[in-house]
Coordinates of C-alpha atoms in Angstrom, one line a residue:
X1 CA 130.9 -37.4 -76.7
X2 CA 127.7 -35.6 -76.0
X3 CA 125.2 -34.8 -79.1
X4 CA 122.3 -32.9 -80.2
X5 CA 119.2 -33.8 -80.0
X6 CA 116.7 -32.2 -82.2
X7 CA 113.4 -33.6 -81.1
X8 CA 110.7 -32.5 -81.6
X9 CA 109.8 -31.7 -78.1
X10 CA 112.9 -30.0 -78.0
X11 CA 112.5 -27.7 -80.6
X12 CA 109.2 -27.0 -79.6
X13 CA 110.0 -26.1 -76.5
X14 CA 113.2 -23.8 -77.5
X15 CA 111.4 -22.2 -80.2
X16 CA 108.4 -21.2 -78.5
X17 CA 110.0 -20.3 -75.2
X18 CA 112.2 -18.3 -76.9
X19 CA 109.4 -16.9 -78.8
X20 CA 107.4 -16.1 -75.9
X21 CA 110.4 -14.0 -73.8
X22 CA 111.4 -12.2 -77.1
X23 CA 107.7 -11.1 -77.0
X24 CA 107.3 -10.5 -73.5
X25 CA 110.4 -7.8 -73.5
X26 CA 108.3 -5.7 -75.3
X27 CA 105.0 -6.5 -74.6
X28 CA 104.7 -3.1 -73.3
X29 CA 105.3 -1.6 -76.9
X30 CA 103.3 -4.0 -78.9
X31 CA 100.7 -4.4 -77.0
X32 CA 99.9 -0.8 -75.3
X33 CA 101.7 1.4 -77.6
X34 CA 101.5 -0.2 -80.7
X35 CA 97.9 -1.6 -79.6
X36 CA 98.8 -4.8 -81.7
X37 CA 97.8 -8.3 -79.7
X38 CA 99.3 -11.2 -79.3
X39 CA 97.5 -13.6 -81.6
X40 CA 99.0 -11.9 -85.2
X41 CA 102.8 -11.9 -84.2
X42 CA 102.1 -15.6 -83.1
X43 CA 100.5 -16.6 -86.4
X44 CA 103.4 -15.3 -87.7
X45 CA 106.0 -16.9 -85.6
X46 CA 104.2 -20.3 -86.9
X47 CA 104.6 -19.6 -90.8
X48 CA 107.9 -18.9 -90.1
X49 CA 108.5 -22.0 -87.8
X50 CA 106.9 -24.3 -90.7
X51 CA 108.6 -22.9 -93.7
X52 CA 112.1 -23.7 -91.5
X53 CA 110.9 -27.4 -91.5
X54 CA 111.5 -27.1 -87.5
X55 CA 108.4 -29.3 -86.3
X56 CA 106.8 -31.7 -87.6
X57 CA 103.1 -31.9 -86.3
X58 CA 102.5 -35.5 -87.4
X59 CA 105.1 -36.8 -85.4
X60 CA 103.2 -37.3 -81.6
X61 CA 100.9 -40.4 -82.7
X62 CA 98.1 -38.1 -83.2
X63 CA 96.6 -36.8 -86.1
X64 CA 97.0 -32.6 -86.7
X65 CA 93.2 -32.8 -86.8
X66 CA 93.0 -34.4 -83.7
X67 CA 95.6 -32.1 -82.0
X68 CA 93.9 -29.0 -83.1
X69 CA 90.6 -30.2 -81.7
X70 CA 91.1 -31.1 -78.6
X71 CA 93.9 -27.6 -78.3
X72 CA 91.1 -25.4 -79.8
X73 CA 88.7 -26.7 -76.6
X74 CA 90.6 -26.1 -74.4
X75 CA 91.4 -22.7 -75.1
X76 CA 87.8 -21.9 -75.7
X77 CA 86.8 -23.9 -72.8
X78 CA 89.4 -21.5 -70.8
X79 CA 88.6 -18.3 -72.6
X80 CA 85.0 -18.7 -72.0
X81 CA 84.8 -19.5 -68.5
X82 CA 87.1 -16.0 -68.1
X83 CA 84.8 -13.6 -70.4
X84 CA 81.7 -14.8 -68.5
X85 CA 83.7 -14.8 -65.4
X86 CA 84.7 -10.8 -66.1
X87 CA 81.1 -10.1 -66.7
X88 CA 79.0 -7.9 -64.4
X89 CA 77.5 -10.2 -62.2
X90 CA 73.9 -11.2 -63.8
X91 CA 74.6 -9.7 -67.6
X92 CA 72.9 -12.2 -69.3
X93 CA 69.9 -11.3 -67.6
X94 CA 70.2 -7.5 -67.4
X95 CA 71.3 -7.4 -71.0
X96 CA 68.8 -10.3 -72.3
X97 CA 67.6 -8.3 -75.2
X98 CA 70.6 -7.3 -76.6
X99 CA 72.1 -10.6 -76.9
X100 CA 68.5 -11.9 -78.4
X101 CA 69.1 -9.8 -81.3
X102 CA 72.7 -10.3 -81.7
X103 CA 72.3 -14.4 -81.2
X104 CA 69.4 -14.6 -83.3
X105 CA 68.3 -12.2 -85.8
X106 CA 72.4 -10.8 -86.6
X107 CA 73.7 -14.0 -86.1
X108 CA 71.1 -15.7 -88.9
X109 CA 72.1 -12.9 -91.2
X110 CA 75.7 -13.3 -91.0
X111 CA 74.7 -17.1 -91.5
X112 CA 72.8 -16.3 -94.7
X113 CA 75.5 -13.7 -96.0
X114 CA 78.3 -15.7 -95.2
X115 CA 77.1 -18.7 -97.2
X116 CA 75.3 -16.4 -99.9
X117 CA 79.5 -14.9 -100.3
X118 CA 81.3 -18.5 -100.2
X119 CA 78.3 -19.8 -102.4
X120 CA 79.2 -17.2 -105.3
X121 CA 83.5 -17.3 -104.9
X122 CA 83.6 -21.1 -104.7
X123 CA 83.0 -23.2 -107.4
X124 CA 81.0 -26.7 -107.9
X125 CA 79.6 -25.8 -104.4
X126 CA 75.6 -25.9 -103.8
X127 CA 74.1 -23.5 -101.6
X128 CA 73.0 -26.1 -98.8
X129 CA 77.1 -26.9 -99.4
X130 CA 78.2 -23.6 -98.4
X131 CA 75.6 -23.1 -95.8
X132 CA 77.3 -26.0 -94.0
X133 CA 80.7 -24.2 -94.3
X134 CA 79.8 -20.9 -93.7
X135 CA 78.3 -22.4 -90.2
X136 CA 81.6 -22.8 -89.3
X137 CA 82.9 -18.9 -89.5
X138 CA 79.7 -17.4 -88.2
X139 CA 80.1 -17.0 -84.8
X140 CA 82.3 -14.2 -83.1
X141 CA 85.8 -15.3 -81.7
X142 CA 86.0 -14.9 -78.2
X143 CA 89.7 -15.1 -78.2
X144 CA 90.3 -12.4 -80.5
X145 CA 87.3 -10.5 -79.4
X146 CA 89.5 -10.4 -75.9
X147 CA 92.1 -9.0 -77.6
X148 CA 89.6 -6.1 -78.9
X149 CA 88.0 -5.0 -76.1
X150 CA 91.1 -5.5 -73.4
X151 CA 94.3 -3.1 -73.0
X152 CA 94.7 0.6 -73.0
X153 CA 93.1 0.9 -76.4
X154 CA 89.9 -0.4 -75.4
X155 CA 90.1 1.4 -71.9
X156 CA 90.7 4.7 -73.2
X157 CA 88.4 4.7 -76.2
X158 CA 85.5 2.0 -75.8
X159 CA 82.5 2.3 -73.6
X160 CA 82.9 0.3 -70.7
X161 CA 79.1 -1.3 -72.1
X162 CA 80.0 -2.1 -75.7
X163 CA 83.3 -4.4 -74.3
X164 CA 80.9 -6.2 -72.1
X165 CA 78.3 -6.9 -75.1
X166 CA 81.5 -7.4 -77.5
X167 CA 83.0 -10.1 -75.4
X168 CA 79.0 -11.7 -74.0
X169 CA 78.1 -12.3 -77.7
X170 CA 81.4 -13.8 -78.3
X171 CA 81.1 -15.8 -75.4
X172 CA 77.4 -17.0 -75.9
X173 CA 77.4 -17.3 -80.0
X174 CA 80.2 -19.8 -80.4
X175 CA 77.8 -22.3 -78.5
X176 CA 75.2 -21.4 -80.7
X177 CA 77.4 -22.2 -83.7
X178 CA 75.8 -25.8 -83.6
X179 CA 72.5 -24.5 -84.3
X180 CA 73.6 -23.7 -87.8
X181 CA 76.2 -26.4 -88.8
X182 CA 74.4 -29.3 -87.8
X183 CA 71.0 -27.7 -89.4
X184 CA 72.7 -28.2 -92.6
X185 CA 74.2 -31.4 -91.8
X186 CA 70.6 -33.2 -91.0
X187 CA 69.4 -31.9 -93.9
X188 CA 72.4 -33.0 -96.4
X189 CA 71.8 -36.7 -94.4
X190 CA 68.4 -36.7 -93.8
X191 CA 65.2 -36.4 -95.6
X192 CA 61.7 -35.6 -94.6
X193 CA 60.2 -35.1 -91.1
X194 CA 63.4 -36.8 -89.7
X195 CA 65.3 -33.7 -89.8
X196 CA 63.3 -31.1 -88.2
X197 CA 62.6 -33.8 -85.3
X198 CA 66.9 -34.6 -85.2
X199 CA 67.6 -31.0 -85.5
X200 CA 65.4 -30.1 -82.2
X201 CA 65.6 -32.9 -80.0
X202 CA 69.8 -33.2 -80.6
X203 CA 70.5 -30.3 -81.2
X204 CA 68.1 -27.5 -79.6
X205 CA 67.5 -30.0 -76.3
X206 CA 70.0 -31.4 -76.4
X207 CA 73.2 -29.4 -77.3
X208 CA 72.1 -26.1 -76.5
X209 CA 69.6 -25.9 -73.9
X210 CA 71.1 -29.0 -71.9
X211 CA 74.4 -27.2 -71.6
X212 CA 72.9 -23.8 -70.3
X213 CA 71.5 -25.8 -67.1
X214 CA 74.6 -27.8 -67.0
X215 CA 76.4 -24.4 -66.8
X216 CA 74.2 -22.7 -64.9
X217 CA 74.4 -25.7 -62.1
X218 CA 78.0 -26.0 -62.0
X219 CA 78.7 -22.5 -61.7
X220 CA 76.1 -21.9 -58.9
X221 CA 77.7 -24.9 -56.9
X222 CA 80.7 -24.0 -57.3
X223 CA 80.2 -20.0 -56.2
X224 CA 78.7 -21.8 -53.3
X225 CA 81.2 -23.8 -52.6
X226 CA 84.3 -21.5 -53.0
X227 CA 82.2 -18.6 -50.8
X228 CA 82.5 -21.3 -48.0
X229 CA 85.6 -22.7 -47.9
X230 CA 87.1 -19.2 -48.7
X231 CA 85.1 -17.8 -45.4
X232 CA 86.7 -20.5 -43.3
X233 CA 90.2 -20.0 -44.9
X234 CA 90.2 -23.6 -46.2
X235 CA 91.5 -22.5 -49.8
X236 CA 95.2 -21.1 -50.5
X237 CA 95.8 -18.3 -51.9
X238 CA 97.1 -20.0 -55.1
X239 CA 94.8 -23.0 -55.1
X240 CA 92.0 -19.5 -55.2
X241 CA 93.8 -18.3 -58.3
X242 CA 93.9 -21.0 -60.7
X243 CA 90.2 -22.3 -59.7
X244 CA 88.5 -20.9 -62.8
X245 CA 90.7 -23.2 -64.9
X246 CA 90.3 -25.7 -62.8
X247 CA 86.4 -25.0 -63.6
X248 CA 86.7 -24.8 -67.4
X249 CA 89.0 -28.0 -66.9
X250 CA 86.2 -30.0 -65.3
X251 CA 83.1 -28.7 -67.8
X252 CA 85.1 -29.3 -70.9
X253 CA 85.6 -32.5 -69.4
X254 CA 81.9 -33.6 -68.2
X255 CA 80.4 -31.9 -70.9
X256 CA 82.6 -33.7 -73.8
X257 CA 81.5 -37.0 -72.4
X258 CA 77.7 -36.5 -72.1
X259 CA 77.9 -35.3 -75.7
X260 CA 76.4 -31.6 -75.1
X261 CA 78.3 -28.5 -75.4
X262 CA 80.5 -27.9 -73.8
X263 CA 81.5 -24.0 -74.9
X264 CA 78.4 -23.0 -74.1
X265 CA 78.1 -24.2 -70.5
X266 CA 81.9 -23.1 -69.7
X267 CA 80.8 -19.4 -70.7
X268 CA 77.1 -19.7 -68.8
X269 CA 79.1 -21.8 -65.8
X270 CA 81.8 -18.2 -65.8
X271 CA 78.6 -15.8 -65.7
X272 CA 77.0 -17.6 -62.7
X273 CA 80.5 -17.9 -61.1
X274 CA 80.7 -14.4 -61.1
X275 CA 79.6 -11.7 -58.9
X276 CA 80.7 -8.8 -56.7
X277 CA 82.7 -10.5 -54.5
X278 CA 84.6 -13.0 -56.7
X279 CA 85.5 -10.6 -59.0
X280 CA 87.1 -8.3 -56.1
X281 CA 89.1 -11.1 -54.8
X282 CA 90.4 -11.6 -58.3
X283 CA 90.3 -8.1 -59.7
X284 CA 94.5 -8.1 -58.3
X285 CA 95.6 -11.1 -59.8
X286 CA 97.4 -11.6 -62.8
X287 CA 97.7 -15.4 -62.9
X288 CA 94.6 -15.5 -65.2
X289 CA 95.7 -13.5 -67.7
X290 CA 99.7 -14.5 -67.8
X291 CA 98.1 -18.4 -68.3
X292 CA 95.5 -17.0 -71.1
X293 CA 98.4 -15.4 -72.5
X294 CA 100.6 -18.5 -72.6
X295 CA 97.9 -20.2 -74.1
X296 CA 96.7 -18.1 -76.8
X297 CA 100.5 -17.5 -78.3
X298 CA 100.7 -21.3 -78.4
X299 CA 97.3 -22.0 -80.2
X300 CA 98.3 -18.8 -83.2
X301 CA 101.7 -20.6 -83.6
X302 CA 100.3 -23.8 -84.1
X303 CA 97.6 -22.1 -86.8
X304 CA 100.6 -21.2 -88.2
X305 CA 101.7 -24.4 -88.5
X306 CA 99.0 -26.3 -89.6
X307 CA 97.3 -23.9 -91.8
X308 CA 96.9 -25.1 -95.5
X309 CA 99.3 -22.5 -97.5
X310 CA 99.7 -24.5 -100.4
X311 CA 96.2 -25.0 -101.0
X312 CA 95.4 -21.6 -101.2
X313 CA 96.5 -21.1 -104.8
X314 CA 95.7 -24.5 -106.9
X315 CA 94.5 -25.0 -110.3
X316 CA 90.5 -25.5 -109.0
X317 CA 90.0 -22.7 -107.1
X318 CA 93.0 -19.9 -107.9
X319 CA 94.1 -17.5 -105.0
X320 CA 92.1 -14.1 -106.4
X321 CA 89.1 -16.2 -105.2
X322 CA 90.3 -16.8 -101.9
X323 CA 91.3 -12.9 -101.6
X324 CA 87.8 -11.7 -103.1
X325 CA 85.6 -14.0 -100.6
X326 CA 88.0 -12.7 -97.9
X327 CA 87.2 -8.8 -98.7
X328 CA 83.9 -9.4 -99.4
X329 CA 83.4 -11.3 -95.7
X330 CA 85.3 -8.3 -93.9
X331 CA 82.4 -6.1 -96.0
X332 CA 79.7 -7.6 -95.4
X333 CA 79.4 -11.0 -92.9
X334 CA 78.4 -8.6 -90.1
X335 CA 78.9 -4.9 -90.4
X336 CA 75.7 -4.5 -92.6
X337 CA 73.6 -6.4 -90.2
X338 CA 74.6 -4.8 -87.0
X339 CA 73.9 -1.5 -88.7
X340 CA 70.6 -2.2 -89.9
X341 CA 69.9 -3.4 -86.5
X342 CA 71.7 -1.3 -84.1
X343 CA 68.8 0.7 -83.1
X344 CA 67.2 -2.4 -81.5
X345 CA 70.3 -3.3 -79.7
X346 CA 70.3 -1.2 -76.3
X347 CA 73.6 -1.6 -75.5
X348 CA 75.3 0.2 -78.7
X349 CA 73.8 3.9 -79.0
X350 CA 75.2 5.1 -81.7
X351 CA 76.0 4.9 -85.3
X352 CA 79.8 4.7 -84.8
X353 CA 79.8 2.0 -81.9
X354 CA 77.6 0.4 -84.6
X355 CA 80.3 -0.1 -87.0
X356 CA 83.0 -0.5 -84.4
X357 CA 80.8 -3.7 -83.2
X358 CA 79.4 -4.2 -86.7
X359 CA 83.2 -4.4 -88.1
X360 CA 85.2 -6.4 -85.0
X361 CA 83.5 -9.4 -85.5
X362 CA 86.5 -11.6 -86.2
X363 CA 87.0 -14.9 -87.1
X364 CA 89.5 -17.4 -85.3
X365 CA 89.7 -20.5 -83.1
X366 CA 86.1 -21.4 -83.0
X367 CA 86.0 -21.3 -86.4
X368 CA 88.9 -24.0 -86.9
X369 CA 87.1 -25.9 -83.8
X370 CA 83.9 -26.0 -85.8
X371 CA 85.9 -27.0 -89.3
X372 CA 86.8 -29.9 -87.3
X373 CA 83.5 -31.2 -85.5
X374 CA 82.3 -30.6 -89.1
X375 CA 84.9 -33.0 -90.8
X376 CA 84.4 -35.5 -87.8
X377 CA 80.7 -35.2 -88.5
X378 CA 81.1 -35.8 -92.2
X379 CA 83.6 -39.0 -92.1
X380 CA 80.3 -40.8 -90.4
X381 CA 78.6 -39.8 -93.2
X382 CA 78.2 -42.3 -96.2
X383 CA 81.4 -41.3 -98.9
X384 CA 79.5 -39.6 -101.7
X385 CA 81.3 -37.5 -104.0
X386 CA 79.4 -34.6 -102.8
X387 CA 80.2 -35.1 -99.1
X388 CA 84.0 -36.0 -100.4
X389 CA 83.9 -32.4 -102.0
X390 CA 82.7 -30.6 -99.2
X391 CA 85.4 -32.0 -96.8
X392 CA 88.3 -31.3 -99.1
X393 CA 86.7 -27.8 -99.5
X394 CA 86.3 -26.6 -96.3
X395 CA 89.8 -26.7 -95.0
X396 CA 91.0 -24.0 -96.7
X397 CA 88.5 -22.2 -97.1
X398 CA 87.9 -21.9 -93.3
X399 CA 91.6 -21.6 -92.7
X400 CA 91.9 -18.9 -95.6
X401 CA 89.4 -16.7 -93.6
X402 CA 90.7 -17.2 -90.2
X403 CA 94.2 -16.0 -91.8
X404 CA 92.2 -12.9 -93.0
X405 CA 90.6 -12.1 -90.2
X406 CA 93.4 -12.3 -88.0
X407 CA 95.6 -10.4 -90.0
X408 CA 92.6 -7.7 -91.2
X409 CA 91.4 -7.6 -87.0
X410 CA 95.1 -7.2 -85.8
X411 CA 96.3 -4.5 -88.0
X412 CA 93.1 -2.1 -88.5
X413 CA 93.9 -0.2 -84.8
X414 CA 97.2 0.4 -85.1
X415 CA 96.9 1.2 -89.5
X416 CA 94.0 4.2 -87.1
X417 CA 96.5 4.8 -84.1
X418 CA 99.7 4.7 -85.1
X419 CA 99.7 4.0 -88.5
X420 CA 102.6 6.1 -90.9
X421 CA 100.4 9.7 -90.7
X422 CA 100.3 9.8 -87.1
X423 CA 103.9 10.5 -86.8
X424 CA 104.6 12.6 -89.5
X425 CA 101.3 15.1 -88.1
X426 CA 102.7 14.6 -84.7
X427 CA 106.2 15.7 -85.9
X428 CA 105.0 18.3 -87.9
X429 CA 103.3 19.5 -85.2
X430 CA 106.1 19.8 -82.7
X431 CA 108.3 21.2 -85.4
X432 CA 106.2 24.0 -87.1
X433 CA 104.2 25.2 -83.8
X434 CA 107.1 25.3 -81.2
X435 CA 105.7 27.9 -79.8
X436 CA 102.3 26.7 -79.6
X437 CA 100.3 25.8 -76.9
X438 CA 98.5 22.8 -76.1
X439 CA 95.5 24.5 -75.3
X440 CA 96.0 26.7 -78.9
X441 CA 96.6 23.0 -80.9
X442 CA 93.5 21.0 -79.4
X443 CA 91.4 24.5 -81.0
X444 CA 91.6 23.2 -84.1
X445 CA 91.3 19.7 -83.5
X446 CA 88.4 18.2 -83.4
X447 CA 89.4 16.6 -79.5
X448 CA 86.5 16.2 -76.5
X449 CA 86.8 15.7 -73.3
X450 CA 87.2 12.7 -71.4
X451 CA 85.4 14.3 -68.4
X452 CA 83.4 16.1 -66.4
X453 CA 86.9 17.3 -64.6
X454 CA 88.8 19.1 -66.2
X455 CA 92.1 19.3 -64.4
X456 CA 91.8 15.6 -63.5
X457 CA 90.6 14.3 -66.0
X458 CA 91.2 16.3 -69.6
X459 CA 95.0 16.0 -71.1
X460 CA 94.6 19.2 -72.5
X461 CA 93.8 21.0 -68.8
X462 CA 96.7 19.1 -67.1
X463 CA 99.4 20.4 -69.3
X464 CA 97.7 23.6 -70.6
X465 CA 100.2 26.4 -71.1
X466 CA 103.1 24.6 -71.6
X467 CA 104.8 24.7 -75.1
X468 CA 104.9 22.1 -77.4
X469 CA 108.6 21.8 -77.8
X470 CA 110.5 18.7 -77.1
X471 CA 113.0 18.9 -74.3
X472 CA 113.6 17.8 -70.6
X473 CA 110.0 18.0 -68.3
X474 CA 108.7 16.6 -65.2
X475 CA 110.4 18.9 -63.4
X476 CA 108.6 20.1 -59.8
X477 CA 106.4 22.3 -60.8
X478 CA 104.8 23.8 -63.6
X479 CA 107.2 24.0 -66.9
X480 CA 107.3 26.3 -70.0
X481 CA 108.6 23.2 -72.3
X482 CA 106.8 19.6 -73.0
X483 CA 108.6 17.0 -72.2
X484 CA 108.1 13.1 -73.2
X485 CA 105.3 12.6 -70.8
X486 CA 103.3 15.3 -72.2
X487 CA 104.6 15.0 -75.8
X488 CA 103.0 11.0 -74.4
X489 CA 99.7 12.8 -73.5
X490 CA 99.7 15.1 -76.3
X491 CA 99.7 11.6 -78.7
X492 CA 96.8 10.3 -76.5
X493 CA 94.8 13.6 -77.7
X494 CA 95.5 13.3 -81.3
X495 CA 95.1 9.2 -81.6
X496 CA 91.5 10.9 -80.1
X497 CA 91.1 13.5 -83.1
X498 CA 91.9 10.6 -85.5
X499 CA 89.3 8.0 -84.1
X500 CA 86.7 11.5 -84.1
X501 CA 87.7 12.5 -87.6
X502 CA 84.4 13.6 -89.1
X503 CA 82.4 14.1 -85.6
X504 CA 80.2 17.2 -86.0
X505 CA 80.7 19.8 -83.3
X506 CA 78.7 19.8 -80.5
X507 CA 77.8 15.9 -81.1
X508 CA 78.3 13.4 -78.2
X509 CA 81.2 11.7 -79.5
X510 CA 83.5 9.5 -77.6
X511 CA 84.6 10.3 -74.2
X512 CA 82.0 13.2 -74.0
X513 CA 80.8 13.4 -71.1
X514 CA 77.2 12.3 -71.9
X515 CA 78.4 8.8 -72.5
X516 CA 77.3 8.1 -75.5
X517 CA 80.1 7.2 -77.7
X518 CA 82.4 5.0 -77.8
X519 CA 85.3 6.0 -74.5
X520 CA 85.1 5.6 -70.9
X521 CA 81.0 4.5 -69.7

């Protein structure tokens, strides 16, 4: 008599496939309409999966620490190699400056901030205790930064420029996480002259600056070498496709063994990869993106998983601290510093992309990947009750924050877009101005342009003259009544009245044609 078998594997594999097709049927809505990505519905899916008791994480012979490490490098190894592939070819040396003061005068002060914020919600921790932890959610999140700056949202309503900086100072600043964490290690092991001389020699040389000419080789060599065989037609079509993971494969690999960092040379090894001609031969394919989804749905339903609920609420530290040192690091871990600093960065020009880039700094896989090379560090460390504390502390702390930001990151567009006013203005609209035109409803609002054409390119100027009024359209030729298309386009207008809300008239705003805020470069 046949029976059921409710492994583990099994489950898993049920669970999330069927998680993954359920998703993918309507990817279309959540993810273009809705303009919500993938990584808070998986989060989700994982709370859900845990408080069923349906997996058991322990039960593979390896610790969840241990499984989370090496998964969170290998997604960042992957996601990395991709945002510096999908770079203009040479944008870390056209766009130097920029990145200088988002890597190292920004990236200090969200350091200092972050620390300062933990330091004051957490108790019985020392400042050099929090410094240490608040290493760890510093650096940008290149997965979730992806999800920011990719998809019709970020098409239709972020300069072209301030994507590319969003996802390069993802990309670069999660290697230069190591800067800070291990700063504050040396100096809670070491004393003296020992730790300025660790600090540079292990860290600086050897982590940082050892990577970027590991990356910088590997990527060269291997442009090289796929512009050659790809000239003689040795290399498949399909074997062409998945090389870049192949690539992140192979540095994560190397890398990990020699001991230097690995993140930073997979996203410095992508850059040099890509130029002009790669990124045409790939600008058709969807492998990359179908495997990076795969991937990223399976990392936010194992956070899901292993994230430390209970310990978010105990008798030590209650939950309203938690909550407060959440708020307070949406407020002011980033969005300050950017905007004090914005008119030094080149590549954001005005005071809205500054606190677009100053707030979508969120926080998520490399901030549990440094959690855990910061408890790996620490159990080498002699047992004192201090180093015991800080281990026990940053778990959830770090976890607690990631939630936050994932949750705060992945609902803030669509609360803008498409949040409960939207539809009742957009209702309201159709209903009370029937007969109405499109051209008569953009007067009032406060909608630009999205170019120099305007029959093209303006929504207004394609449908102009027709009336607002639902009912069947798309009809050969031109039509006295809207119907869903331009009710669709009509939507597109408004979502662009609500992101301009406050824009004085006559202002470059986004999508003027000046460039200078925040739509189409």
């Amino acid at each position: 008599m046949p029976t059921i078998v409710l492994s583990n594997f099994n489950l898993v594999s049920t669970l999330l496939g069927g998680f993954i097709i359920a998703l993918g049927l309507v990817s279309h809505l959540v993810r273009e309409r809705m303009y919500i990505s993938e990584a808070l519905p998986s989060l989700l899916f994982g709370v859900v999966f845990k408080a069923a008791g349906l997996f058991r994480p322990d039960g593979y012979g390896a610790t969840k620490e241990e499984i989370t490490r090496e998964f969170t490098r290998l997604v960042l190894g992957i996601q990395l190699v991709l945002a510096g592939v999908q770079l203009p070819a040479k944008y870390l040396q056209h766009e130097w400056k920029s990145l200088f003061m988002l890597l190292v005068p920004v990236m200090s002060t969200m350091w200092i901030v972050s620390a300062l914020i933990i330091y004051l919600c957490i108790p019985n921790l020392r400042f050099l205790d929090a410094l240490i932890i608040g290493a760890c959610v510093t650096p940008t999140d290149p997965v979730l930064s992806n999800s920011i700056v990719k998809g019709s949202f970020a098409e239709k309503y972020i300069a072209e420029r301030l994507r590319n900086i969003i996802s390069a100072e993802s990309g670069a600043n999660d290697g230069f996480g190591y800067p800070f964490l291990f700063l504050g290690l040396f100096i809670l092991r070491d004393t003296g002259p020992t730790i300025a001389k660790d600090w540079i020699l292990e860290t600086i040389l050897y982590e940082i600056a050892l990577s970027v000419v590991y990356g910088a080789v590997v990527g060269y060599v291997a442009l090289r070498t796929l512009h050659f065989v790809k000239e003689r037609n040795l290399i498949d079509d399909e074997s062409f496709a998945v090389f870049v993971f192949a690539l992140a494969l192979f540095i994560i690999g190397t890398a990990g063994m020699v001991g230097t960092d690995d993140l930073l040379a997979c996203f410095v090894a992508g850059n040099v990869l890509t130029c002009d001609w790669f990124r045409i031969e790939t600008i058709e394919d969807s492998l990359q993106y179908s495997l990076d989804l795969i991937l990223n749905v399976a990392m936010f339903t194992w956070f899901g998983i292993v994230t430390p609920w209970e310990e978010f609420n105990t008798h030590e530290i209650p939950v309203w601290r938690y909550v407060v040192m959440g708020l307070a690091i949406l407020a002011f871990r980033r969005l300050p510093a950017v905007l004090l600093m914005y008119k030094a960065i080149p590549t954001i020009a005005t005071f809205r992309e500054a606190i677009f880039a100053g707030y979508f700094g969120p926080i998520g896989v490399g901030a549990i990947f440094y959690l855990l090379v910061l408890l790996e560090t620490l159990a080498t460390y002699a047992q004192t009750e201090r180093v015991v504390y800080i281990a026990q502390t940053a778990p959830p702390v770090i976890y607690f924050l990631m939630v936050t930001s994932v949750v705060a990151h992945g609902v803030s567009i669509p609360a803008i877009v498409v949040g409960p006013n939207l539809p009742r203005t957009l209702s309201r609209s159709l209903t009370q101005f029937g007969t109405l035109s499109v051209r008569q409803f953009s007067s009032f609002s406060t909608a630009v342009s999205v170019g120099q054409d305007p029959v093209a390119k303006d929504p207004v100027a394609r449908i102009t003259r027709r009336t607002v009024v639902p009912g069947p359209s798309d009809a050969a030729g031109p039509s006295d009544v809207a119907g869903p298309r331009d009710v669709e386009e009509l939507e597109d207008i408004v979502i662009v009245d609500v992101l301009n809300y406050g824009t004085s008239k006559g202002k470059a705003g986004p999508n003027r044609p000046d460039g200078a805020g925040n739509g189409h470069s």
